[in-house]
XYZ file of C-alpha atoms in Angstrom:
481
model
C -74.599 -37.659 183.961
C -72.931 -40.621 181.951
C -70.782 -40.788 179.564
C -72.469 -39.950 175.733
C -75.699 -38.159 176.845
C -76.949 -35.831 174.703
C -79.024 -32.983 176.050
C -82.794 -33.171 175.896
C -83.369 -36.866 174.949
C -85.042 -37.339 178.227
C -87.237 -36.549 180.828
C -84.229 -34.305 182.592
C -83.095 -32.717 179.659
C -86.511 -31.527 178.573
C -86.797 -29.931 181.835
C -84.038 -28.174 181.278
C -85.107 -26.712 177.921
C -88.346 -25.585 179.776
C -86.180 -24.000 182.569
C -83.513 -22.663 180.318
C -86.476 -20.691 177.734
C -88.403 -19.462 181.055
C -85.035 -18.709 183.607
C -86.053 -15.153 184.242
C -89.483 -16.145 184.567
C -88.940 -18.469 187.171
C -86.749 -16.083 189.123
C -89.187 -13.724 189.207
C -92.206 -15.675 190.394
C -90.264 -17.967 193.286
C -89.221 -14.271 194.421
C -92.451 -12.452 193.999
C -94.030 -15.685 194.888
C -91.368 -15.721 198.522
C -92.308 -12.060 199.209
C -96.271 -13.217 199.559
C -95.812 -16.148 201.274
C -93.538 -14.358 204.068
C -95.825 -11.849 204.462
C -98.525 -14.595 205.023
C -96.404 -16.607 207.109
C -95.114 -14.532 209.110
C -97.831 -14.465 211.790
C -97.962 -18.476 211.681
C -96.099 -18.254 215.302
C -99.190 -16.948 216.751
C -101.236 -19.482 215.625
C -99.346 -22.529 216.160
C -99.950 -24.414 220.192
C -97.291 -26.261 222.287
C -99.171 -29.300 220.972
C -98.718 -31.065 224.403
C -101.601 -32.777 223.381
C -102.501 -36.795 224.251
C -103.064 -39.760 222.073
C -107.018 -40.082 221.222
C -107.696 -43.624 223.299
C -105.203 -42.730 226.283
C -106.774 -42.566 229.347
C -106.080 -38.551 229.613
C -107.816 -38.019 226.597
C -111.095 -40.324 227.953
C -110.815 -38.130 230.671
C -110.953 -34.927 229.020
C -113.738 -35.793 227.392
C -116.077 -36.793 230.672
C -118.578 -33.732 231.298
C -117.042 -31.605 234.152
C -113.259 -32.727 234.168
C -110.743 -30.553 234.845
C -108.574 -32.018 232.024
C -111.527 -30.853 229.861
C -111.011 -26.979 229.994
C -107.542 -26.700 231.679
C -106.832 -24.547 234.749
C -105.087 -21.285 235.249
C -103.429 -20.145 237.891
C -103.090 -16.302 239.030
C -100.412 -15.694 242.095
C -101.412 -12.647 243.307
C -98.260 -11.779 246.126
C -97.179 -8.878 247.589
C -93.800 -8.410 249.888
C -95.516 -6.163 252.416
C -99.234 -7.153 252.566
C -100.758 -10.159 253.620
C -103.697 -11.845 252.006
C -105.530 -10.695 255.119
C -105.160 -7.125 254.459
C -108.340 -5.021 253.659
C -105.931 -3.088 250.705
C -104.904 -6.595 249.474
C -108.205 -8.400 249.160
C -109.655 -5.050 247.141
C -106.830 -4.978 244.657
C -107.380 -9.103 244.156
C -111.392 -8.268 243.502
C -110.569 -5.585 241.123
C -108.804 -8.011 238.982
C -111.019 -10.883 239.423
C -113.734 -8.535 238.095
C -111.404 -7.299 235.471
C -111.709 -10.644 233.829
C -114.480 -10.889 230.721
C -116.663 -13.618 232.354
C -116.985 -15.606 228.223
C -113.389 -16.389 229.336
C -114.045 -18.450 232.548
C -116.500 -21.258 233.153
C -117.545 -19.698 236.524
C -117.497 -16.009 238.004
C -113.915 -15.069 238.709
C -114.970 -14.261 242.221
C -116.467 -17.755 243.568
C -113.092 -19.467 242.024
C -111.297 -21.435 244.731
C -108.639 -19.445 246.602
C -105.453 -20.747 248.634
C -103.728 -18.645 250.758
C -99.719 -19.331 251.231
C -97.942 -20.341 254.333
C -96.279 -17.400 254.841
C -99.435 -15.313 254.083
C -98.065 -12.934 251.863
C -99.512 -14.781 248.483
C -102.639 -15.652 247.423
C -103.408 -18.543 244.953
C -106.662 -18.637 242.521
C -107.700 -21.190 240.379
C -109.335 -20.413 237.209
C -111.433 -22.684 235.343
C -111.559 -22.001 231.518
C -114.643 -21.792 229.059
C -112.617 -23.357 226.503
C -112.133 -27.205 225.403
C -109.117 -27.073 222.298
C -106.077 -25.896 222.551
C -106.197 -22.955 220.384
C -109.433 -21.862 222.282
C -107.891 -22.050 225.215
C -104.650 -20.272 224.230
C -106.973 -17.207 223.276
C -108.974 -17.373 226.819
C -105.901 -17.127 228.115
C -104.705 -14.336 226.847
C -107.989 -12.550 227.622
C -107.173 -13.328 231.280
C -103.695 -11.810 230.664
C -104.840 -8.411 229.452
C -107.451 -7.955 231.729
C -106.575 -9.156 235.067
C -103.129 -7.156 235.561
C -105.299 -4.102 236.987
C -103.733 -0.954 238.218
C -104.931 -1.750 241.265
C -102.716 -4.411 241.633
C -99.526 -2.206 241.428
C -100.967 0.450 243.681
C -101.446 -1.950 246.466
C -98.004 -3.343 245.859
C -99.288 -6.532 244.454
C -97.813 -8.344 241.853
C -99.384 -10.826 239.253
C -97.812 -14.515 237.576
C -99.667 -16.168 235.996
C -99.231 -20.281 235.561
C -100.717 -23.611 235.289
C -100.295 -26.199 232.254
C -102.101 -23.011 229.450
C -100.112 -20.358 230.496
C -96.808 -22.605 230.597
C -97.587 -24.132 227.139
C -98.247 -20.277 225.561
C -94.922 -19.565 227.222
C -93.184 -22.009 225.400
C -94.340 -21.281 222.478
C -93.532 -17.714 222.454
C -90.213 -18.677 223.652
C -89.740 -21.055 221.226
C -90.448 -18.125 218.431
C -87.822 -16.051 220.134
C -85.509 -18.286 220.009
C -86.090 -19.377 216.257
C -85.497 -15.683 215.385
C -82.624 -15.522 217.320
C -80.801 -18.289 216.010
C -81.843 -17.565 212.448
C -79.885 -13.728 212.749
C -77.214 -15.619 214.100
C -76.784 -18.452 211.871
C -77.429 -17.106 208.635
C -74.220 -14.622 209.007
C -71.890 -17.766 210.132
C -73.527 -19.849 207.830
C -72.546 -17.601 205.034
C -68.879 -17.783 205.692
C -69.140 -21.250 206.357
C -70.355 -21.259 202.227
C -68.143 -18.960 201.143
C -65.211 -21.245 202.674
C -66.734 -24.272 201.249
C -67.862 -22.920 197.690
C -64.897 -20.265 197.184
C -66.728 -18.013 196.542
C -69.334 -15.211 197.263
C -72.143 -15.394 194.766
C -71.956 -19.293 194.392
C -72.422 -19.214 198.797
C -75.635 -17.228 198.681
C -77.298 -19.499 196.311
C -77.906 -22.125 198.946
C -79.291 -19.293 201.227
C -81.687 -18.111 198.894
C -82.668 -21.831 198.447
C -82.778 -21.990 201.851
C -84.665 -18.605 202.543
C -87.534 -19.642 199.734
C -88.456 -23.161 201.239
C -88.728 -21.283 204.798
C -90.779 -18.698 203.344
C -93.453 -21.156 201.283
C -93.499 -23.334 204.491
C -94.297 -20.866 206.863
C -97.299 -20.015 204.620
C -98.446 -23.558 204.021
C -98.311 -24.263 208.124
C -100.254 -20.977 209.013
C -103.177 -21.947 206.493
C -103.019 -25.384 208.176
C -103.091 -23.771 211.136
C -106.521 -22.499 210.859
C -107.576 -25.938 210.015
C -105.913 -28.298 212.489
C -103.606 -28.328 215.800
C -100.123 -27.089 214.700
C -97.619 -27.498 217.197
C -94.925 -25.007 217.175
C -92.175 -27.483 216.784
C -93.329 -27.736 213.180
C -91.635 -24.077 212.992
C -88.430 -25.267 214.521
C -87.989 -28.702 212.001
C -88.907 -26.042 208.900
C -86.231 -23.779 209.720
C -83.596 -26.636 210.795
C -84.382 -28.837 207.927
C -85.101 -26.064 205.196
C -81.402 -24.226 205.792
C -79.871 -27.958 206.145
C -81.173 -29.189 202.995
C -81.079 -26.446 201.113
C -76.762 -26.321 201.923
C -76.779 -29.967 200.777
C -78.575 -29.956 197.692
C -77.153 -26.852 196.917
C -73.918 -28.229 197.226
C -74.544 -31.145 194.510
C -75.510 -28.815 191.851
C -74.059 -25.634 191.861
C -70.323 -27.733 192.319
C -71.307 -29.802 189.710
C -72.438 -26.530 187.792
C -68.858 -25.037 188.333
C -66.803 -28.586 187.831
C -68.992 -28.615 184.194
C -67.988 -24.760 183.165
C -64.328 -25.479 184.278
C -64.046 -28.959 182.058
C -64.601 -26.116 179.063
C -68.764 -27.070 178.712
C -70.883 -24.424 177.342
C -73.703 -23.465 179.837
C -76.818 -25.370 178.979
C -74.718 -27.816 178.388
C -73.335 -27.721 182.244
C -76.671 -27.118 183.019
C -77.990 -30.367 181.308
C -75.424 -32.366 182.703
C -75.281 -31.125 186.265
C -79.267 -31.346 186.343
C -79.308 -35.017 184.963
C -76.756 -36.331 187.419
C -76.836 -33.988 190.650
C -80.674 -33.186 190.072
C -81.364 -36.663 190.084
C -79.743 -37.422 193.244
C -81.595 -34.242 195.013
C -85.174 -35.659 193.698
C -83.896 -39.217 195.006
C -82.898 -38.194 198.357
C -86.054 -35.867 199.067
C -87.884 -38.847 198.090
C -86.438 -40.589 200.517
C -86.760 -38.172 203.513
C -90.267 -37.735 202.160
C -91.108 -40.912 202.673
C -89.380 -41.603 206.023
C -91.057 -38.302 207.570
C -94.442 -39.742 206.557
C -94.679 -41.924 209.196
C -95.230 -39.125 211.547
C -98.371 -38.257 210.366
C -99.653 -41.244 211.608
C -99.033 -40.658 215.025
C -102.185 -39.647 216.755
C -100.244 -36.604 218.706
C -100.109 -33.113 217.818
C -96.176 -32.342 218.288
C -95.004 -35.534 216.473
C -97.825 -35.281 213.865
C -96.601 -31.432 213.200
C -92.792 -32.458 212.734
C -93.885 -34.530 209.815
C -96.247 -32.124 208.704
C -93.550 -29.543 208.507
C -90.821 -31.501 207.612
C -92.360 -32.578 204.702
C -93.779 -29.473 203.448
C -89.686 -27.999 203.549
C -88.147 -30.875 202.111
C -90.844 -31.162 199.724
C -90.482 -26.957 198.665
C -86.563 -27.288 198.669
C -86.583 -30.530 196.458
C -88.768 -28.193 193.670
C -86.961 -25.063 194.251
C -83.697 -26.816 194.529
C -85.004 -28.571 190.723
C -86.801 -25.498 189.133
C -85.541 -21.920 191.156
C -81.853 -22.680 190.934
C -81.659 -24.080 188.086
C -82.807 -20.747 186.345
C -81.009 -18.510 188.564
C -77.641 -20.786 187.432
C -78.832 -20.636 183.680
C -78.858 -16.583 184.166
C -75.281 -16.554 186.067
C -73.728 -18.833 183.968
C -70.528 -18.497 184.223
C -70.659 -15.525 186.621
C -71.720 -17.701 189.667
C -67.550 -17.895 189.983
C -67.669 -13.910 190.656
C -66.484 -12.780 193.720
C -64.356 -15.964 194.156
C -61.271 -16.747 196.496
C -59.983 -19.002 193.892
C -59.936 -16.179 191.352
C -58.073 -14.229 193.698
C -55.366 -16.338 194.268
C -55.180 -16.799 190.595
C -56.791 -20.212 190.127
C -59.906 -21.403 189.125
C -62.353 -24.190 190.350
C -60.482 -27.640 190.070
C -61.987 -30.792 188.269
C -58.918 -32.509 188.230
C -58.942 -33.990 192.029
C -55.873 -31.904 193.415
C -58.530 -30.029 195.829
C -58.258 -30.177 199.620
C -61.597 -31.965 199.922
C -59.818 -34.805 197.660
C -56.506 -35.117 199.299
C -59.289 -35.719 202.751
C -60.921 -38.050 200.869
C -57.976 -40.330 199.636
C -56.469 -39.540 203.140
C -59.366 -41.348 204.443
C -59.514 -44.330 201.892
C -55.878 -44.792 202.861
C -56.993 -45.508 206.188
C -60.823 -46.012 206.430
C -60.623 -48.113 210.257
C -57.988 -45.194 212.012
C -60.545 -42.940 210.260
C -63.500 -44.783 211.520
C -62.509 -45.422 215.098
C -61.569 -41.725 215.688
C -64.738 -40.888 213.924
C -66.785 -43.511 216.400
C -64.990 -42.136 219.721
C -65.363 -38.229 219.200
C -69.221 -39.148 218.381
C -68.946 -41.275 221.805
C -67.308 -38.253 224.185
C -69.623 -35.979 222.201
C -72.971 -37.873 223.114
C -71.236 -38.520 226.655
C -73.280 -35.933 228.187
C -76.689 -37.520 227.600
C -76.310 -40.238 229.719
C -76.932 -37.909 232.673
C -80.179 -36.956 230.542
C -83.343 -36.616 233.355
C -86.639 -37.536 231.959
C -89.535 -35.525 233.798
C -93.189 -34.123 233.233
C -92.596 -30.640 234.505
C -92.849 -28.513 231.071
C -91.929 -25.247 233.166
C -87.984 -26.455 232.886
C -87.939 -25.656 229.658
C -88.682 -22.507 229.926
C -86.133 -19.790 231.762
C -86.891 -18.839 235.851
C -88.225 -15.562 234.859
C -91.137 -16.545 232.777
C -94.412 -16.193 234.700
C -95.148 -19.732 234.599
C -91.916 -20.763 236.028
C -92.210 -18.029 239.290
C -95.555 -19.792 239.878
C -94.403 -23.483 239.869
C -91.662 -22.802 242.146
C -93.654 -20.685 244.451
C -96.218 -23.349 244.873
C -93.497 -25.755 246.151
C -92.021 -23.561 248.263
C -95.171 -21.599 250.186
C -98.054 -23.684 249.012
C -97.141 -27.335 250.545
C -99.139 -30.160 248.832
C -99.964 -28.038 245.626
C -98.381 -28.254 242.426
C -99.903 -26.365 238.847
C -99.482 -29.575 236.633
C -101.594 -32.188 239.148
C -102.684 -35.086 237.651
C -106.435 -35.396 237.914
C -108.299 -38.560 238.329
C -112.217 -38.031 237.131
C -114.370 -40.993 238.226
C -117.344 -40.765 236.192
C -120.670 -41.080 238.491
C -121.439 -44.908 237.295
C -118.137 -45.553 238.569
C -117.378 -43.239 241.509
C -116.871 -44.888 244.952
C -119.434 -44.087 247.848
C -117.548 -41.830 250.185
C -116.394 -44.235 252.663
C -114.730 -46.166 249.556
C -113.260 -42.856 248.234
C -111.894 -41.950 251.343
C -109.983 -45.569 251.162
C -109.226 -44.615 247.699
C -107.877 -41.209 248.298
C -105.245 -43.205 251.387
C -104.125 -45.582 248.662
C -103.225 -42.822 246.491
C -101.430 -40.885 248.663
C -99.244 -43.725 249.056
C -97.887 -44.170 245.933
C -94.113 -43.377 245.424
C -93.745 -39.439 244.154
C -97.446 -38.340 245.218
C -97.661 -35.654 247.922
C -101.397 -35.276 248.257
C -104.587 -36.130 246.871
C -107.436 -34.175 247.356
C -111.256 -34.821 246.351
C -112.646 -31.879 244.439
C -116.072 -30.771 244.593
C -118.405 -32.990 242.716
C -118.894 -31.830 238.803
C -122.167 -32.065 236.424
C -123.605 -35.678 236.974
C -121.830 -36.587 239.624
C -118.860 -36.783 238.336
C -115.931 -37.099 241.243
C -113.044 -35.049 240.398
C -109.560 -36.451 242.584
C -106.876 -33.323 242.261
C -103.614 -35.881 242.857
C -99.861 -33.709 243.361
C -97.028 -35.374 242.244
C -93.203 -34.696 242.126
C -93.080 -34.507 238.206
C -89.348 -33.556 237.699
């Protein structure tokens, strides 16, 4: 705040007479308010898709859309293998049938039965492609896990079969579930080291869990907000990642602003609204500026016609968006009931010194240590960044969405099986549907089907059986990593 400002003479200072009259008010909503909206949110993971999703004019989305196209339902794959049995074996077949008619049929296009079959090289596996009912993602998520409850049959393990299931579904659900796992495992590990990283950086206890509870209410309201959009549109589950990333990061930042401006007030001998007033017309300013700002730059994302990008923004902006009003309302009144009390529990007081105003801190001495010498400062600065980011230049680019998920995971066992007993085969094909107006007489598609195989990285390409109206479906395997 400048110089001369008196307290409620503007737009800032009467929101902090409205905050200061209705502090425990405000407490007790954002926390009654946080408790509903985690209960809501908290089964937003199971809603949410991969979001591996196309743009709507790309030529994989015009294929989707053409009547009897794989890429319109999305295959699943079950590998059905056993170590002693062979697909020949009476014991074998029976156990596969079981589970084939285990399957509700409102989960398949066709009867689990007549679905095309590939037997491995070494005989001891047997492939089956599944066609789904389903056309959006969400749909399809939900056929699949139909499949997944049904088809592992006792049968199976009495004939010493074993079931994986795979394909471009099964690897995207797989993902996702991983990608919840992970979330929650970070988020028990970070908030404890996060927490002593604050307590280091504010000095003290009470004043480091303020940012945490910032933190912990824009996850919360989020969460909520993306599991009712859920139900509405495509939600990728990266949109649960950027919410937790972004609402612990900003919540530490604009934490940081107020409460140390809160403390630096109190310790120049300012009464408490009057810290308040000051701290919220010069730190809460900058907070609303700069979540303006990342408001407006995440915007842009929603105009991307693709699910995961278009969820980043969606989620990104919805945390910034909660932390910016919690950060300017919720703290605020939880500050205006500490007062001067947010210093309890702090280092400084028990080495016998308060918070310092006067620029004799350690994070001053840094900062004239770097004005002294702002090039040595900014070349080691630009280096470490360098050998840091070294690493990435041996990034691969690829299509094969099973390496990102770890070589247990169903999905994973059946992509590498197919390249090592299934020759020719791979579960993420790319599939080129000619519609009939435009599908080659068979002499041409043979032709077609020669040129193909000769393109750099293909390994086969197959003709499938004809779909609805003539459509030609070409099944074309690729090395995709």
């Amino acid at each position: 705040m400048v110089r001369g400002h008196r307290p409620g003479q503007d737009m800032y200072g009467r929101a902090v007479q409205v905050i200061w009259h209705w502090k425990r008010s405000i407490a007790v909503a954002a926390l009654l308010g946080a408790l509903a909206a985690l209960a809501f949110g908290s089964g937003t993971a199971e809603r949410v898709t991969s979001g591996r999703g196309s743009a709507p004019a790309s030529e994989s989305a015009r294929a989707a859309a053409v009547p009897g196209s794989p890429a319109a339902t999305g295959n699943l794959l079950l590998l059905y293998r056993s170590v002693q049995r062979t697909a020949t074996d009476p014991r074998f077949d029976r156990a596969v049938l079981a589970s084939l008619d285990a399957i509700p049929p409102r989960a398949v296009q066709e009867p689990p039965r007549s679905a095309a079959r590939r037997v491995s090289k070494d005989g001891h596996a047997l492939l089956v492609v599944l066609r789904l009912s389903a056309h959006d993602a969400l749909a399809k998520t939900r056929a699949y896990h139909l499949i997944e409850r049904h088809a592992d049959v006792p049968a199976l393990h009495a004939a010493g079969l074993t079931l994986s299931l795979g394909g471009g579904v099964a690897a995207d659900d797989q993902i996702t579930g991983a990608a919840a796992e992970d979330l929650a495992r970070a988020e028990t590990l970070a908030f404890p080291l996060l927490l002593l990283m604050l307590v280091v950086v504010f000095r003290g206890m009470v004043a480091a869990t303020l940012p945490l509870l910032l933190g912990g209410l824009s996850v919360a309201f989020s969460l909520a907000v993306l599991r009712a959009l859920a139900a509405a549109i495509e939600v990728s589950s990266l949109a649960l990642n950027i919410v937790t990333l972004l609402g612990l990061g900003l919540a530490v930042d604009y934490a940081l602003f107020i409460v140390s401006r809160f403390r630096e007030e109190l310790s120049r001998g300012a009464d408490e609204r009057t810290a308040l007033a000051r701290t919220y017309a010069s730190a809460g300013r900058t907070v609303a500026v700069s979540g303006l700002i990342v408001l407006v730059s995440l915007a842009g994302l929603l105009c991307v016609p693709i699910a995961a990008l278009r969820s980043v923004g969606i989620g990104g902006m919805t945390v910034v968006a909660f932390n910016v009003a919690a950060a300017l309302t919720v703290l605020p009144a939880l500050l205006a009931l500490l007062g001067r009390r947010v210093d309890a529990l702090s280092t400084n007081r028990l080495r016998g010194r308060g918070p310092r105003a006067d620029g004799t801190g350690p994070w001053a001495r840094v900062a004239r240590q770097v004005m002294r010498r702002p090039l040595t400062v900014l070349g080691g600065s630009a280096v470490l960044l360098a050998l840091m980011g070294a690493p990435f230049l041996h990034a691969q680019y690829g299509m094969r969405i099973t390496a990102m998920l770890p070589e247990s995971s169903p999905a994973h066992v059946v992509s590498k099986t197919l390249e090592r007993d299934f020759p020719g085969t791979t579960p993420f094909a790319v599939a080129a549907v000619l519609p009939a107006d435009r599908a080659p007489a068979p002499p041409a598609l043979d032709g077609y089907l020669i040129a193909v195989r000769q393109v750099p990285g293909v390994t086969g390409a197959t003709a499938l059986a004809p779909g609805p109206g003539g459509v030609v479906n070409v099944a074309i395997a690729s090395r995709l990593d």
